[in-house]
Amino acid sequence: MEKRFIYADNAATTAVSKRVLDAMLPYMTEQFGNPSSIYKLGRDAEKAITIAREKIADAIGCSPSEIFFTSGGSEADNWAIRSAVLRLGAKGKKHIITTNVEHHAVLHTCEFLEKQGCEVTYLPVDENGLVTAEQVRNAIREDTAIVSVMYANNEIGTVMPIREIGHVCREKGVLFHTDAVQAVGNIPINVGEQNIDLMSCSGHKIHAQKGIGFLYVKKGVPMTNLIFGGAQERGRRAGTENVPAIMGLAEAVTAACENIPEKAARVAEMRDRLIDGITKIPCCRLNGDRTNRLCGNVNISFLGVEGESLLLLLDANGICASSGSACTSGSLDPSHVLLALGLPHEVAHGSMRLSISDETTDEDIDYILETVPKVVERIRAMSPLWEDILNGKENIQKAMKFVSPLK
Amino acid sequence: MLYSDKVMDHFANPRNVGEIEDADGIGEVGNAKCGDIMKMYIKVDGGVITDVKFKTFGCGAAVATSSIATEMIKGKTIDDALKVTNKAVVEALEGLPPQKLHCSVLAEQAMKSALSDYYRRQGIDPVPIVGEIGDCEDCH
């Protein structure tokens, strides 16, 4: 098969779409006004962001006044959790509940707050990366300020039971935040029906530009200001609005939330073809829940293979993939998410994440299915660990229990 | 993270990959938990390393450091091979990202481990000649 270029890392970022770019461009040049200015050029910019806010609110089923623009998902996560603890901590509520597979934007915020005197419960996930509403119920205490559970995991694609967790939080009167960065556009979201109080979203995962996102804050939820200054974002986050980015975000959210069931079904079909095809390779393992899974996520570990080598060789064959979260690529430790599933280091080191989208074609899938086994074989041929596996060495037997059989 | 062209070349086209069936010394360092294992085979004739092969489980830098290390000691006397340090390996690769420097340490250890095995097979204590080979945990 002829070499192709395949972008299979949509969970890392996406290209700005033509539709989004068209929505942005006028606001960089002719429509450059400051929304706070009194003259028509400024008023037009203000009108534009009002409409953008309405579009986003429509897409997730909330009111426009409940949308706060941020620089992206990480900022929204930081703000939501710190804000809840700052406001409720004063009333003695200094307990946070989250999971051990969250994005670092949540985990590192929690670690910071622990140093400030908060107590954090990190709920363990099961072998597929799921927590249950019951676990959340059992962890809630008198002094719990907020529960933060991600909608869908960025590495392994597992989709959490958000509605049920939200229901428990409502019952117990505890704030519920979800990082929905990977879920928007892949799962239909209605914040009211899903009992969500705070929700973080990012633009660049859904074809908007990098550096824009939003936090949904249910009316009445106590908030602190993130940036002090002007009256932008109702004084909560000062600073002149990034009008072109906001226009692009609104267009991206609208586009992403159109026909989700049809799009997701088609993508899931390609995903399943990838999973079924790649797991024919001996000594591998699908990471994440097979059923409760993002439509575009494939995460597979190959024993005897090291993840970075795999990615470099896939790249040499034109395939952009990732090994766990790109944010952790500076670290040598395997992904905290894979370790949280209970995987031994040997299995976690050999992981590959492919994240496809509705732009992926059947031909792309054919090409990936042809390339991955060859690349794995090439790496294993020079791997002393694979040699140990073939020779049935004792040291590797524990790891062998986590993967498919050799023959 | 940026790898030099030299690292990418040695990763994409590793030199001296494989095993030597009748090797005179075999060294293995690292472990699967850290994500790097290097295994090096040497053939020695009259104090000269006449052939060397390697197998590596690890990242791009681990493969590249093992590959270039084999090139640097092949055809050399044992004395000269022992002078090849991890620093020399890094220089030969035109640099490594900071978090990957431990791979060069592992490459030096793999060479020394193969030479130690060679001496042991001759009934000679390798420590006075090769020195102690550190544990791979040391470089983390």
Coordinates of C-alpha atoms in Angstrom, one line a residue:
Chain A
M1 CA 0.0 0.0 0.0
E2 CA 1.3 3.5 -0.9
K3 CA 2.5 5.6 2.0
R4 CA -0.2 8.0 3.4
F5 CA -0.4 10.8 5.9
I6 CA -2.9 10.0 8.6
Y7 CA -3.7 12.2 11.5
A8 CA -4.8 9.8 14.2
D9 CA -4.3 12.1 17.2
N10 CA -7.5 14.1 17.3
A11 CA -7.6 13.8 21.1
A12 CA -4.4 15.9 21.2
T13 CA -5.6 18.7 18.9
T14 CA -7.4 19.3 15.6
A15 CA -7.0 21.6 12.7
V16 CA -9.1 24.7 12.5
S17 CA -11.9 23.9 10.1
K18 CA -12.7 26.1 7.1
R19 CA -16.1 26.9 8.6
V20 CA -14.5 28.0 11.9
L21 CA -11.8 30.0 10.1
D22 CA -14.5 31.8 8.0
A23 CA -16.3 32.7 11.2
M24 CA -13.1 34.1 12.8
L25 CA -11.4 36.0 10.0
P26 CA -13.6 39.2 9.8
Y27 CA -13.0 39.8 13.5
M28 CA -9.3 39.9 13.0
T29 CA -9.4 42.7 10.4
E30 CA -12.5 44.8 9.5
Q31 CA -14.5 43.8 12.7
F32 CA -11.6 44.4 15.1
G33 CA -13.4 46.5 17.6
N34 CA -13.2 46.2 21.4
P35 CA -16.5 44.9 22.7
S36 CA -16.3 47.4 25.6
S37 CA -16.2 50.4 23.2
I38 CA -19.3 52.6 22.8
Y39 CA -19.2 53.2 19.0
K40 CA -20.7 50.9 16.4
L41 CA -17.5 49.0 15.7
G42 CA -17.3 48.1 19.4
R43 CA -21.0 47.4 19.7
D44 CA -20.9 45.1 16.8
A45 CA -18.1 43.1 18.4
E46 CA -20.1 42.9 21.6
K47 CA -23.2 41.7 19.7
A48 CA -21.1 39.1 18.0
I49 CA -19.9 37.6 21.3
T50 CA -23.4 37.7 22.7
I51 CA -24.5 35.6 19.8
A52 CA -21.5 33.3 20.2
R53 CA -22.4 32.8 23.8
E54 CA -26.0 32.0 22.9
K55 CA -24.9 29.4 20.3
I56 CA -22.7 27.6 22.8
A57 CA -25.5 27.7 25.5
D58 CA -27.9 26.2 22.9
A59 CA -25.5 23.4 22.1
I60 CA -25.2 22.2 25.8
G61 CA -28.7 23.2 27.0
C62 CA -27.9 26.1 29.4
S63 CA -28.5 29.8 29.5
P64 CA -25.9 32.2 27.9
S65 CA -25.2 33.9 31.2
E66 CA -23.8 30.5 32.4
I67 CA -21.0 30.4 29.9
F68 CA -17.6 31.9 30.8
F69 CA -14.9 32.0 28.1
T70 CA -11.5 30.8 29.2
S71 CA -8.2 30.1 27.5
G72 CA -9.1 26.5 27.3
G73 CA -9.8 23.3 29.3
S74 CA -6.9 23.6 31.8
E75 CA -7.9 27.0 32.8
A76 CA -11.5 26.0 33.2
D77 CA -10.6 23.0 35.4
N78 CA -8.3 25.1 37.6
W79 CA -10.9 27.8 38.0
A80 CA -13.8 25.5 38.7
I81 CA -12.1 23.6 41.5
R82 CA -10.2 26.4 43.1
S83 CA -13.2 28.7 43.0
A84 CA -15.4 26.1 44.7
V85 CA -12.9 25.5 47.4
L86 CA -12.2 29.2 48.0
R87 CA -15.8 30.0 48.4
L88 CA -16.9 26.9 50.3
G89 CA -13.7 26.5 52.3
A90 CA -14.6 29.6 54.2
K91 CA -17.7 27.7 55.4
G92 CA -15.5 24.7 56.5
K93 CA -15.9 22.7 53.4
K94 CA -12.4 21.7 52.4
H95 CA -12.9 18.2 51.0
I96 CA -12.6 17.4 47.3
I97 CA -13.5 14.1 45.6
T98 CA -12.0 13.2 42.2
T99 CA -10.6 10.2 40.5
N100 CA -7.0 8.9 39.9
V101 CA -7.4 9.1 36.1
E102 CA -8.2 12.8 35.7
H103 CA -6.2 15.2 33.5
H104 CA -3.3 16.8 35.2
A105 CA -5.1 20.1 35.1
V106 CA -7.4 18.6 37.7
L107 CA -4.9 16.4 39.6
H108 CA -2.3 19.1 40.0
T109 CA -4.9 21.6 41.1
C110 CA -6.0 19.1 43.7
E111 CA -2.4 18.5 44.8
F112 CA -1.9 22.3 45.2
L113 CA -5.1 22.6 47.3
E114 CA -3.9 19.7 49.5
K115 CA -0.9 21.8 50.3
Q116 CA -3.2 24.6 51.2
G117 CA -5.0 22.5 53.8
C118 CA -7.7 20.7 51.7
E119 CA -8.3 17.0 51.9
V120 CA -8.7 15.1 48.6
T121 CA -10.2 11.7 48.0
Y122 CA -8.8 10.1 44.8
L123 CA -11.4 7.5 43.8
P124 CA -9.7 4.4 42.3
V125 CA -11.0 3.2 38.9
D126 CA -11.7 -0.4 37.9
E127 CA -9.6 -2.3 35.4
N128 CA -11.4 -0.5 32.5
G129 CA -11.1 3.0 34.0
L130 CA -14.6 3.4 35.4
V131 CA -15.8 4.9 38.7
T132 CA -19.3 4.3 39.9
A133 CA -21.9 6.8 41.3
E134 CA -21.9 4.5 44.4
Q135 CA -18.2 5.2 45.0
V136 CA -18.9 8.9 44.8
R137 CA -21.9 8.5 47.2
N138 CA -19.7 6.6 49.7
A139 CA -17.0 9.2 49.6
I140 CA -19.1 12.3 50.1
R141 CA -18.8 13.8 53.6
E142 CA -20.3 16.7 55.5
D143 CA -17.4 18.9 54.5
T144 CA -17.2 17.9 50.8
A145 CA -17.0 21.1 48.7
I146 CA -16.9 19.6 45.2
V147 CA -16.8 16.4 43.2
S148 CA -14.8 16.5 39.9
V149 CA -15.0 13.5 37.6
M150 CA -14.0 13.7 33.9
Y151 CA -16.7 13.0 31.3
A152 CA -14.5 10.9 29.2
N153 CA -10.8 9.9 29.6
N154 CA -8.4 11.5 27.2
E155 CA -6.0 8.5 27.1
I156 CA -8.2 5.4 27.3
G157 CA -11.6 6.9 26.1
T158 CA -13.6 5.5 29.0
V159 CA -16.9 7.4 29.4
M160 CA -17.9 7.9 33.1
P161 CA -21.5 7.6 34.3
I162 CA -21.8 11.4 34.6
R163 CA -25.6 11.6 34.9
E164 CA -25.6 9.2 37.8
I165 CA -22.7 10.8 39.5
G166 CA -24.4 14.2 39.0
H167 CA -27.6 12.8 40.5
V168 CA -25.8 11.6 43.6
C169 CA -24.2 15.1 44.0
R170 CA -27.6 16.8 43.6
E171 CA -29.1 14.5 46.2
K172 CA -26.3 15.3 48.7
G173 CA -26.1 19.0 47.8
V174 CA -22.5 18.9 46.6
L175 CA -21.2 20.7 43.6
F176 CA -20.4 18.6 40.6
H177 CA -17.7 19.5 38.1
T178 CA -16.8 17.6 35.0
D179 CA -13.9 18.0 32.6
A180 CA -15.8 17.4 29.3
V181 CA -12.9 18.4 27.0
Q182 CA -12.9 15.0 25.2
A183 CA -16.7 14.5 25.3
V184 CA -18.0 17.6 23.6
G185 CA -18.9 16.7 20.0
N186 CA -18.6 13.0 20.7
I187 CA -21.5 12.6 23.2
P188 CA -24.7 14.6 23.2
I189 CA -24.5 16.8 26.3
N190 CA -27.3 18.6 28.1
V191 CA -26.0 20.0 31.4
G192 CA -29.4 20.1 33.0
E193 CA -30.4 16.5 32.2
Q194 CA -26.9 15.3 33.2
N195 CA -27.0 17.1 36.6
I196 CA -23.8 19.1 35.9
D197 CA -23.0 22.2 37.9
L198 CA -19.6 23.1 36.3
M199 CA -18.2 21.9 33.0
S200 CA -14.9 22.5 31.3
C201 CA -14.5 22.6 27.5
S202 CA -11.7 23.2 25.1
G203 CA -11.9 24.6 21.5
H204 CA -8.9 23.1 19.8
K205 CA -10.2 19.5 20.2
I206 CA -13.2 20.3 18.1
H207 CA -11.6 22.4 15.2
A208 CA -11.4 25.8 16.9
Q209 CA -8.1 27.4 17.5
K210 CA -5.8 26.7 20.5
G211 CA -6.1 29.0 23.4
I212 CA -9.9 29.2 23.7
G213 CA -12.5 27.3 25.7
F214 CA -15.2 27.8 28.2
L215 CA -16.4 27.0 31.7
Y216 CA -20.1 26.4 32.2
V217 CA -21.2 27.5 35.6
K218 CA -24.8 26.7 36.7
K219 CA -26.7 29.8 37.9
G220 CA -26.3 30.2 41.7
V221 CA -23.1 28.2 41.9
P222 CA -20.6 30.2 44.1
M223 CA -17.7 31.5 42.1
T224 CA -14.6 33.6 42.7
N225 CA -13.1 35.9 40.1
L226 CA -10.2 34.4 38.2
I227 CA -8.7 37.6 36.8
F228 CA -9.4 41.0 38.3
G229 CA -9.7 44.1 36.1
G230 CA -12.4 45.1 33.7
A231 CA -16.0 44.0 33.5
Q232 CA -15.5 41.3 30.9
E233 CA -17.2 37.9 31.6
R234 CA -19.3 39.8 34.2
G235 CA -16.1 40.8 36.1
R236 CA -15.2 37.1 36.7
R237 CA -12.4 37.0 34.2
A238 CA -11.2 40.4 33.2
G239 CA -9.3 41.2 30.0
T240 CA -10.4 42.2 26.5
E241 CA -12.2 39.3 25.0
N242 CA -10.4 37.3 22.3
V243 CA -13.2 38.0 19.8
P244 CA -12.0 36.0 16.8
A245 CA -11.3 33.0 19.0
I246 CA -14.7 33.2 20.6
M247 CA -16.4 33.5 17.2
G248 CA -14.5 30.4 16.1
L249 CA -15.3 28.5 19.3
A250 CA -19.0 29.2 18.9
E251 CA -18.9 27.9 15.3
A252 CA -16.9 24.9 16.3
V253 CA -19.2 23.9 19.2
T254 CA -22.2 24.3 16.9
A255 CA -20.6 22.1 14.2
A256 CA -19.4 19.5 16.7
C257 CA -22.8 19.2 18.3
E258 CA -24.7 18.7 15.0
N259 CA -25.8 15.1 14.3
I260 CA -23.7 13.6 17.0
P261 CA -25.4 10.1 17.0
E262 CA -24.9 9.7 13.2
K263 CA -21.3 10.9 13.3
A264 CA -20.4 8.9 16.4
A265 CA -21.9 5.7 15.0
R266 CA -19.8 6.0 11.8
V267 CA -16.6 6.8 13.7
A268 CA -17.3 4.0 16.2
E269 CA -17.6 1.5 13.3
M270 CA -14.1 2.5 12.2
R271 CA -12.8 2.4 15.7
D272 CA -14.1 -1.1 16.2
R273 CA -12.5 -2.2 13.0
L274 CA -9.2 -0.9 14.3
I275 CA -9.6 -2.5 17.7
D276 CA -10.6 -5.9 16.2
G277 CA -7.8 -5.8 13.6
I278 CA -5.0 -4.6 15.9
T279 CA -5.8 -6.9 18.8
K280 CA -5.1 -9.9 16.5
I281 CA -1.4 -9.1 17.2
P282 CA -0.2 -11.5 20.0
C283 CA 0.5 -10.3 23.5
C284 CA -1.5 -7.1 23.4
R285 CA -4.3 -5.5 25.4
L286 CA -7.1 -3.0 24.7
N287 CA -7.0 -0.4 27.4
G288 CA -10.3 1.2 28.5
D289 CA -13.9 0.0 28.6
R290 CA -15.0 -1.6 25.4
T291 CA -18.7 -0.4 25.6
N292 CA -18.5 2.9 27.5
R293 CA -15.9 4.3 25.2
L294 CA -15.4 7.5 23.1
C295 CA -16.3 6.7 19.5
G296 CA -12.8 7.7 18.2
N297 CA -10.5 6.2 20.9
V298 CA -8.3 3.2 20.5
N299 CA -5.7 2.5 23.2
I300 CA -3.7 -0.7 23.0
S301 CA -0.6 -1.9 24.8
F302 CA 1.9 -4.2 23.2
L303 CA 4.2 -6.3 25.4
G304 CA 7.8 -6.2 24.5
V305 CA 7.4 -2.9 22.7
E306 CA 8.3 0.6 24.0
G307 CA 5.7 3.3 23.2
E308 CA 8.0 6.0 22.0
S309 CA 9.8 3.8 19.5
L310 CA 6.4 2.7 18.3
L311 CA 5.3 6.3 17.8
L312 CA 8.5 7.3 16.0
L313 CA 8.2 4.3 13.6
L314 CA 4.5 5.0 13.0
D315 CA 5.4 8.6 12.2
A316 CA 8.1 7.4 9.8
N317 CA 5.1 5.6 8.1
G318 CA 3.0 8.7 8.0
I319 CA 0.8 8.0 11.0
C320 CA 0.5 10.5 13.8
A321 CA -0.4 8.7 17.1
S322 CA 0.3 9.2 20.7
S323 CA 1.4 7.3 23.7
G324 CA -0.8 8.2 26.6
S325 CA -1.1 11.9 27.2
A326 CA 1.2 14.2 25.2
C327 CA 1.4 16.4 28.3
T328 CA 3.4 13.7 30.1
S329 CA 5.9 13.2 27.3
G330 CA 8.6 15.0 29.3
S331 CA 8.4 12.4 32.0
L332 CA 9.8 8.9 31.8
D333 CA 7.2 7.3 33.9
P334 CA 4.4 5.5 32.2
S335 CA 1.0 7.2 32.1
H336 CA -0.8 7.6 35.5
V337 CA -4.0 6.5 33.8
L338 CA -2.6 3.2 32.6
L339 CA -1.0 2.5 36.0
A340 CA -4.4 3.3 37.7
L341 CA -5.9 0.5 35.7
G342 CA -3.5 -1.8 37.6
L343 CA -1.2 -2.5 34.6
P344 CA 2.4 -3.4 35.3
H345 CA 5.0 -0.9 34.0
E346 CA 6.1 -3.3 31.3
V347 CA 2.6 -3.3 29.8
A348 CA 2.0 0.5 30.4
H349 CA 5.3 1.4 28.6
G350 CA 4.1 -0.2 25.4
S351 CA 0.9 1.8 24.8
M352 CA -0.4 3.5 21.7
R353 CA -3.3 5.8 21.4
L354 CA -5.1 6.4 18.1
S355 CA -7.8 9.0 18.2
I356 CA -9.8 9.1 14.9
S357 CA -12.5 11.5 13.9
D358 CA -15.3 11.8 11.3
E359 CA -12.7 13.0 8.9
T360 CA -10.9 9.6 9.0
T361 CA -11.6 7.4 6.0
D362 CA -12.0 3.7 5.6
E363 CA -8.8 3.8 3.5
D364 CA -7.0 5.3 6.5
I365 CA -8.2 2.5 8.7
D366 CA -6.9 -0.1 6.1
Y367 CA -3.5 1.6 6.0
I368 CA -3.2 1.7 9.8
L369 CA -4.3 -2.0 10.0
E370 CA -1.6 -2.9 7.6
T371 CA 1.1 -0.7 9.1
V372 CA 0.8 -1.3 12.9
P373 CA 1.5 -5.1 12.9
K374 CA 4.6 -4.5 10.7
V375 CA 6.0 -1.8 13.0
V376 CA 5.3 -3.9 16.2
E377 CA 7.0 -6.9 14.6
R378 CA 10.0 -4.8 13.7
I379 CA 10.4 -3.4 17.2
R380 CA 9.9 -6.8 18.8
A381 CA 12.5 -8.4 16.5
M382 CA 15.1 -6.2 18.2
S383 CA 13.7 -6.3 21.7
P384 CA 15.4 -8.4 24.4
L385 CA 12.2 -8.3 26.3
W386 CA 10.4 -10.0 23.4
E387 CA 13.1 -12.6 23.4
D388 CA 12.3 -13.3 27.1
I389 CA 8.7 -13.7 26.2
L390 CA 9.4 -16.1 23.4
N391 CA 11.7 -18.1 25.7
G392 CA 9.0 -18.1 28.4
K393 CA 11.3 -16.4 31.0
E394 CA 10.0 -16.1 34.5
N395 CA 10.5 -12.4 34.9
I396 CA 7.8 -11.6 32.3
Q397 CA 5.1 -14.0 33.4
K398 CA 3.3 -11.5 35.6
A399 CA 3.0 -9.1 32.8
M400 CA 1.8 -11.9 30.4
K401 CA -1.4 -12.2 32.5
F402 CA -2.5 -8.8 31.3
V403 CA -2.2 -9.4 27.6
S404 CA -3.5 -11.7 25.0
P405 CA -1.7 -15.1 24.6
L406 CA 1.5 -15.5 22.6
K407 CA -0.1 -18.1 20.2
Chain B
M1 CA 10.9 16.9 22.3
L2 CA 13.5 17.3 19.7
Y3 CA 16.0 14.6 18.7
S4 CA 19.1 15.4 16.6
D5 CA 19.2 14.1 13.0
K6 CA 22.0 11.8 14.2
V7 CA 19.7 10.2 16.8
M8 CA 16.9 9.9 14.3
D9 CA 19.2 8.2 11.8
H10 CA 20.5 5.7 14.3
F11 CA 17.0 5.0 15.5
A12 CA 15.6 4.6 12.0
N13 CA 18.6 2.6 10.7
P14 CA 20.2 1.0 13.7
R15 CA 23.7 -0.5 13.1
N16 CA 24.7 -3.9 14.3
V17 CA 21.3 -5.1 15.4
G18 CA 21.1 -8.8 16.3
E19 CA 22.8 -11.5 18.2
I20 CA 26.2 -13.3 18.0
E21 CA 25.6 -17.0 18.5
D22 CA 29.2 -17.8 19.7
A23 CA 29.7 -14.5 21.5
D24 CA 32.7 -14.2 23.8
G25 CA 30.8 -11.9 26.1
I26 CA 27.2 -10.9 26.6
G27 CA 26.0 -8.0 28.7
E28 CA 22.4 -7.0 29.7
V29 CA 21.5 -3.9 31.6
G30 CA 18.3 -2.0 32.4
N31 CA 14.9 -3.5 33.2
A32 CA 11.5 -3.6 31.7
K33 CA 10.0 -1.5 34.6
C34 CA 12.1 1.5 33.6
G35 CA 11.3 0.9 30.0
D36 CA 14.8 0.2 28.8
I37 CA 16.8 -3.0 28.4
M38 CA 20.0 -3.2 26.4
K39 CA 21.7 -6.5 25.5
M40 CA 25.1 -6.4 23.9
Y41 CA 27.1 -9.3 22.3
I42 CA 30.9 -9.1 21.6
K43 CA 33.4 -11.2 19.8
V44 CA 37.0 -10.7 21.0
D45 CA 40.2 -11.8 19.2
G46 CA 43.7 -10.9 20.5
G47 CA 42.4 -8.1 22.7
V48 CA 40.4 -6.6 19.9
I49 CA 36.6 -6.4 19.7
T50 CA 36.1 -7.9 16.2
D51 CA 32.4 -7.9 16.2
V52 CA 29.5 -6.5 18.3
K53 CA 25.7 -6.8 18.0
F54 CA 22.9 -5.5 20.2
K55 CA 19.2 -5.8 21.0
T56 CA 17.4 -3.0 22.7
F57 CA 13.9 -2.6 24.2
G58 CA 13.4 1.1 24.8
C59 CA 12.7 4.6 23.4
G60 CA 14.3 6.2 20.4
A61 CA 17.3 7.4 22.4
A62 CA 17.9 4.0 23.9
V63 CA 18.0 2.4 20.4
A64 CA 20.2 5.2 19.0
T65 CA 22.7 5.2 21.9
S66 CA 23.1 1.4 21.7
S67 CA 23.5 1.6 17.9
I68 CA 26.2 4.3 18.0
A69 CA 28.0 2.6 21.0
T70 CA 28.4 -0.6 18.9
E71 CA 29.9 1.5 16.1
M72 CA 32.3 3.2 18.5
I73 CA 33.8 0.0 19.9
K74 CA 33.8 -2.3 16.9
G75 CA 37.4 -2.9 15.7
K76 CA 38.8 -1.2 18.8
T77 CA 41.1 -2.8 21.4
I78 CA 39.4 -3.5 24.8
D79 CA 41.5 -0.7 26.3
D80 CA 40.2 1.8 23.8
A81 CA 36.6 0.5 24.1
L82 CA 36.8 1.0 27.9
K83 CA 37.6 4.7 27.2
V84 CA 34.2 5.2 25.5
T85 CA 32.1 7.1 28.1
N86 CA 28.4 8.0 28.1
K87 CA 29.5 11.5 27.4
A88 CA 31.3 10.4 24.3
V89 CA 28.2 8.6 23.2
V90 CA 26.1 11.8 23.7
E91 CA 28.6 13.9 21.7
A92 CA 28.7 11.3 18.9
L93 CA 24.9 11.6 18.7
E94 CA 25.1 15.4 18.6
G95 CA 23.3 15.7 21.9
L96 CA 20.4 14.1 23.7
P97 CA 17.4 15.8 25.4
P98 CA 18.1 16.1 29.1
Q99 CA 15.5 13.5 30.2
K100 CA 17.1 11.0 27.8
L101 CA 20.7 11.3 29.1
H102 CA 20.2 8.1 31.2
C103 CA 20.1 6.2 27.9
S104 CA 23.7 7.0 27.2
V105 CA 24.6 5.8 30.7
L106 CA 22.9 2.6 29.9
A107 CA 24.8 2.2 26.6
E108 CA 28.1 2.6 28.5
Q109 CA 27.0 0.1 31.0
A110 CA 25.9 -2.4 28.3
M111 CA 29.4 -2.3 26.8
K112 CA 31.1 -2.7 30.1
S113 CA 28.7 -5.5 31.1
A114 CA 29.6 -7.4 27.9
L115 CA 33.3 -6.9 28.6
S116 CA 32.9 -8.0 32.2
D117 CA 31.2 -11.2 31.0
Y118 CA 34.1 -11.7 28.6
Y119 CA 36.6 -11.5 31.5
R120 CA 34.5 -13.7 33.7
R121 CA 34.5 -16.4 31.0
Q122 CA 38.3 -16.2 31.0
G123 CA 38.4 -16.7 34.7
I124 CA 39.5 -13.1 35.3
D125 CA 37.9 -10.9 37.9
P126 CA 36.5 -8.0 35.7
V127 CA 36.2 -5.4 38.5
P128 CA 39.8 -4.2 38.5
I129 CA 39.7 -3.8 34.7
V130 CA 36.2 -2.7 33.9
G131 CA 35.1 -1.3 37.2
E132 CA 31.8 -1.7 39.0
I133 CA 28.8 -1.3 36.8
G134 CA 26.2 0.8 38.4
D135 CA 22.6 -0.3 38.9
C136 CA 20.3 1.3 36.3
E137 CA 18.2 2.8 39.1
D138 CA 21.2 5.1 39.7
C139 CA 20.6 7.1 36.6
H140 CA 17.0 8.0 37.4

